[in-house]
Amino acid sequence: MTEETLRLLAGEGTAWIPTLSPLWHLTQQETHGKVQKHIEKALEGQLRALKVAVDMGVLVGVGTDLGPSALPPARAYYQEILMYRQAGLSWEDILRAACFNGYKILGLDHLLDPPVNAHLLINLPHDLEAFFAAGRPPGKLAL
């Protein structure tokens, strides 16, 4: 994802769902050093692009593309969240992408009445890093 493409996305109001988990999953599975380095470089590029996208105001969502993999879907989702954090996104940006932006992407933001902002989320664990790294069930997050 180039900065030029990200500018186009931001200008058109087009959403991007980076799906970083497949690259991360490949880094965990690959045993050939040169191939693993190539995959890690691609992942680093996507992480940088994600941060730039959010800073530019691109509508970013969260997805995994890992349905058929050996990684359980919930764990893939938590890993995706951790990748967003690794990219340098704030928890507010991550929660916005994971929750509210999905409504916008699907054209369902009218269902958020009254509108809700990510900073209004309550009852979050004190240590979100550990919470997501441990793969806790999503029932702990509440509006």
Short mmCIF file of the C-alpha atoms (twelve columns), coordinates in Angstrom:
data_MODEL
# 
_entry.id   MODEL 
# 
loop_
_atom_site.group_PDB 
_atom_site.id 
_atom_site.type_symbol 
_atom_site.label_atom_id 
_atom_site.label_alt_id 
_atom_site.label_comp_id 
_atom_site.label_asym_id 
_atom_site.label_seq_id 
_atom_site.Cartn_x 
_atom_site.Cartn_y 
_atom_site.Cartn_z 
_atom_site.pdbx_PDB_model_num 
ATOM 1   C CA . MET A 1   0.000   0.000   0.000  1 
ATOM 2   C CA . THR A 2   1.669   3.205   -1.138 1 
ATOM 3   C CA . GLU A 3   1.186   6.705   0.271  1 
ATOM 4   C CA . GLU A 4   -0.257  7.764   -3.080 1 
ATOM 5   C CA . THR A 5   -2.880  5.030   -2.858 1 
ATOM 6   C CA . LEU A 6   -3.624  5.976   0.750  1 
ATOM 7   C CA . ARG A 7   -4.141  9.606   -0.293 1 
ATOM 8   C CA . LEU A 8   -6.620  8.420   -2.915 1 
ATOM 9   C CA . LEU A 9   -8.458  6.317   -0.328 1 
ATOM 10  C CA . ALA A 10  -8.618  9.239   2.091  1 
ATOM 11  C CA . GLY A 11  -9.783  11.642  -0.617 1 
ATOM 12  C CA . GLU A 12  -12.541 9.336   -1.826 1 
ATOM 13  C CA . GLY A 13  -13.613 8.179   1.623  1 
ATOM 14  C CA . THR A 14  -12.804 4.594   0.655  1 
ATOM 15  C CA . ALA A 15  -12.189 2.108   3.454  1 
ATOM 16  C CA . TRP A 16  -9.137  -0.123  3.870  1 
ATOM 17  C CA . ILE A 17  -9.050  -3.333  5.901  1 
ATOM 18  C CA . PRO A 18  -5.332  -4.217  5.966  1 
ATOM 19  C CA . THR A 19  -5.595  -7.887  7.139  1 
ATOM 20  C CA . LEU A 20  -2.132  -8.127  8.659  1 
ATOM 21  C CA . SER A 21  -2.698  -11.478 10.374 1 
ATOM 22  C CA . PRO A 22  -1.908  -13.625 7.308  1 
ATOM 23  C CA . LEU A 23  1.566   -12.093 7.036  1 
ATOM 24  C CA . TRP A 24  2.126   -12.461 10.774 1 
ATOM 25  C CA . HIS A 25  0.931   -16.081 10.587 1 
ATOM 26  C CA . LEU A 26  3.355   -16.757 7.732  1 
ATOM 27  C CA . THR A 27  6.248   -15.339 9.776  1 
ATOM 28  C CA . GLN A 28  5.397   -17.895 12.470 1 
ATOM 29  C CA . GLN A 29  5.224   -20.813 10.030 1 
ATOM 30  C CA . GLU A 30  8.075   -20.115 7.605  1 
ATOM 31  C CA . THR A 31  11.356  -21.897 8.345  1 
ATOM 32  C CA . HIS A 32  13.447  -20.735 5.386  1 
ATOM 33  C CA . GLY A 33  15.432  -17.708 6.563  1 
ATOM 34  C CA . LYS A 34  15.396  -15.686 3.327  1 
ATOM 35  C CA . VAL A 35  11.698  -16.270 2.769  1 
ATOM 36  C CA . GLN A 36  10.903  -15.369 6.360  1 
ATOM 37  C CA . LYS A 37  12.892  -12.115 6.039  1 
ATOM 38  C CA . HIS A 38  10.949  -11.261 2.874  1 
ATOM 39  C CA . ILE A 39  7.628   -11.851 4.654  1 
ATOM 40  C CA . GLU A 40  8.754   -9.815  7.681  1 
ATOM 41  C CA . LYS A 41  9.735   -6.936  5.379  1 
ATOM 42  C CA . ALA A 42  6.305   -7.039  3.734  1 
ATOM 43  C CA . LEU A 43  4.625   -7.023  7.163  1 
ATOM 44  C CA . GLU A 44  6.747   -4.069  8.316  1 
ATOM 45  C CA . GLY A 45  5.703   -2.165  5.194  1 
ATOM 46  C CA . GLN A 46  2.039   -2.855  5.875  1 
ATOM 47  C CA . LEU A 47  2.431   -1.766  9.505  1 
ATOM 48  C CA . ARG A 48  3.954   1.537   8.389  1 
ATOM 49  C CA . ALA A 49  1.206   2.001   5.803  1 
ATOM 50  C CA . LEU A 50  -1.476  1.379   8.438  1 
ATOM 51  C CA . LYS A 51  -0.116  4.138   10.671 1 
ATOM 52  C CA . VAL A 52  0.114   6.537   7.726  1 
ATOM 53  C CA . ALA A 53  -3.437  5.629   6.684  1 
ATOM 54  C CA . VAL A 54  -4.890  6.413   10.101 1 
ATOM 55  C CA . ASP A 55  -2.877  9.649   10.293 1 
ATOM 56  C CA . MET A 56  -4.272  10.640  6.859  1 
ATOM 57  C CA . GLY A 57  -7.830  9.950   7.940  1 
ATOM 58  C CA . VAL A 58  -8.412  6.799   5.884  1 
ATOM 59  C CA . LEU A 59  -11.436 4.852   7.122  1 
ATOM 60  C CA . VAL A 60  -9.730  1.732   8.512  1 
ATOM 61  C CA . GLY A 61  -11.483 -1.441  9.641  1 
ATOM 62  C CA . VAL A 62  -10.296 -4.687  11.205 1 
ATOM 63  C CA . GLY A 63  -10.362 -8.072  9.490  1 
ATOM 64  C CA . THR A 64  -8.120  -11.133 9.309  1 
ATOM 65  C CA . ASP A 65  -8.567  -13.168 6.083  1 
ATOM 66  C CA . LEU A 66  -7.577  -16.196 8.160  1 
ATOM 67  C CA . GLY A 67  -10.798 -18.210 8.165  1 
ATOM 68  C CA . PRO A 68  -9.342  -21.358 6.563  1 
ATOM 69  C CA . SER A 69  -6.006  -21.255 8.442  1 
ATOM 70  C CA . ALA A 70  -5.009  -23.366 11.415 1 
ATOM 71  C CA . LEU A 71  -5.241  -20.263 13.612 1 
ATOM 72  C CA . PRO A 72  -8.619  -20.043 15.408 1 
ATOM 73  C CA . PRO A 73  -10.623 -17.018 14.152 1 
ATOM 74  C CA . ALA A 74  -10.792 -15.314 17.553 1 
ATOM 75  C CA . ARG A 75  -7.027  -15.639 18.018 1 
ATOM 76  C CA . ALA A 76  -6.452  -14.257 14.497 1 
ATOM 77  C CA . TYR A 77  -8.645  -11.285 15.388 1 
ATOM 78  C CA . TYR A 78  -6.722  -10.633 18.610 1 
ATOM 79  C CA . GLN A 79  -3.457  -10.917 16.683 1 
ATOM 80  C CA . GLU A 80  -4.779  -8.368  14.200 1 
ATOM 81  C CA . ILE A 81  -5.518  -5.995  17.087 1 
ATOM 82  C CA . LEU A 82  -1.961  -6.456  18.392 1 
ATOM 83  C CA . MET A 83  -0.580  -5.720  14.922 1 
ATOM 84  C CA . TYR A 84  -2.522  -2.426  14.867 1 
ATOM 85  C CA . ARG A 85  -0.935  -1.568  18.205 1 
ATOM 86  C CA . GLN A 86  2.497   -2.553  16.877 1 
ATOM 87  C CA . ALA A 87  1.872   -0.171  13.960 1 
ATOM 88  C CA . GLY A 88  1.699   2.641   16.511 1 
ATOM 89  C CA . LEU A 89  -2.051  3.202   16.649 1 
ATOM 90  C CA . SER A 90  -3.602  4.426   19.876 1 
ATOM 91  C CA . TRP A 91  -6.120  2.210   21.648 1 
ATOM 92  C CA . GLU A 92  -8.800  4.738   20.736 1 
ATOM 93  C CA . ASP A 93  -7.893  4.441   17.028 1 
ATOM 94  C CA . ILE A 94  -7.831  0.642   17.295 1 
ATOM 95  C CA . LEU A 95  -11.188 0.435   19.046 1 
ATOM 96  C CA . ARG A 96  -12.679 2.825   16.510 1 
ATOM 97  C CA . ALA A 97  -11.407 0.623   13.654 1 
ATOM 98  C CA . ALA A 98  -12.558 -2.573  15.378 1 
ATOM 99  C CA . CYS A 99  -16.000 -1.320  16.378 1 
ATOM 100 C CA . PHE A 100 -17.485 1.816   14.918 1 
ATOM 101 C CA . ASN A 101 -15.771 1.944   11.538 1 
ATOM 102 C CA . GLY A 102 -17.369 -1.373  10.634 1 
ATOM 103 C CA . TYR A 103 -20.764 0.313   10.807 1 
ATOM 104 C CA . LYS A 104 -19.511 3.065   8.494  1 
ATOM 105 C CA . ILE A 105 -17.898 0.625   6.077  1 
ATOM 106 C CA . LEU A 106 -21.138 -1.338  5.804  1 
ATOM 107 C CA . GLY A 107 -23.240 1.818   5.499  1 
ATOM 108 C CA . LEU A 108 -24.932 1.077   8.816  1 
ATOM 109 C CA . ASP A 109 -23.663 4.026   10.829 1 
ATOM 110 C CA . HIS A 110 -27.255 5.289   11.066 1 
ATOM 111 C CA . LEU A 111 -27.755 2.432   13.547 1 
ATOM 112 C CA . LEU A 112 -25.430 4.207   15.966 1 
ATOM 113 C CA . ASP A 113 -28.101 6.525   17.300 1 
ATOM 114 C CA . PRO A 114 -27.045 8.475   19.200 1 
ATOM 115 C CA . PRO A 115 -23.549 8.439   17.689 1 
ATOM 116 C CA . VAL A 116 -20.968 6.734   19.904 1 
ATOM 117 C CA . ASN A 117 -17.280 7.608   20.004 1 
ATOM 118 C CA . ALA A 118 -14.502 5.176   20.882 1 
ATOM 119 C CA . HIS A 119 -13.505 7.254   23.925 1 
ATOM 120 C CA . LEU A 120 -16.890 6.413   25.475 1 
ATOM 121 C CA . LEU A 121 -16.098 2.709   25.750 1 
ATOM 122 C CA . ILE A 122 -16.166 1.667   29.395 1 
ATOM 123 C CA . ASN A 123 -15.336 -1.412  31.424 1 
ATOM 124 C CA . LEU A 124 -12.184 -2.094  29.441 1 
ATOM 125 C CA . PRO A 125 -9.431  -4.106  31.115 1 
ATOM 126 C CA . HIS A 126 -6.673  -1.954  32.600 1 
ATOM 127 C CA . ASP A 127 -3.975  -3.741  30.604 1 
ATOM 128 C CA . LEU A 128 -5.291  -4.010  27.039 1 
ATOM 129 C CA . GLU A 129 -1.920  -5.272  25.769 1 
ATOM 130 C CA . ALA A 130 -2.102  -8.325  28.039 1 
ATOM 131 C CA . PHE A 131 -5.840  -8.748  27.461 1 
ATOM 132 C CA . PHE A 132 -5.488  -9.073  23.682 1 
ATOM 133 C CA . ALA A 133 -2.197  -10.983 23.829 1 
ATOM 134 C CA . ALA A 134 -3.867  -13.580 26.065 1 
ATOM 135 C CA . GLY A 135 -6.710  -14.075 23.565 1 
ATOM 136 C CA . ARG A 136 -9.471  -13.326 26.068 1 
ATOM 137 C CA . PRO A 137 -13.087 -13.786 24.987 1 
ATOM 138 C CA . PRO A 138 -14.626 -10.604 23.572 1 
ATOM 139 C CA . GLY A 139 -17.419 -10.551 26.175 1 
ATOM 140 C CA . LYS A 140 -15.229 -8.387  28.404 1 
ATOM 141 C CA . LEU A 141 -15.601 -5.372  26.100 1 
ATOM 142 C CA . ALA A 142 -18.731 -3.346  26.647 1 
ATOM 143 C CA . LEU A 143 -20.318 -0.070  25.623 1 
# 
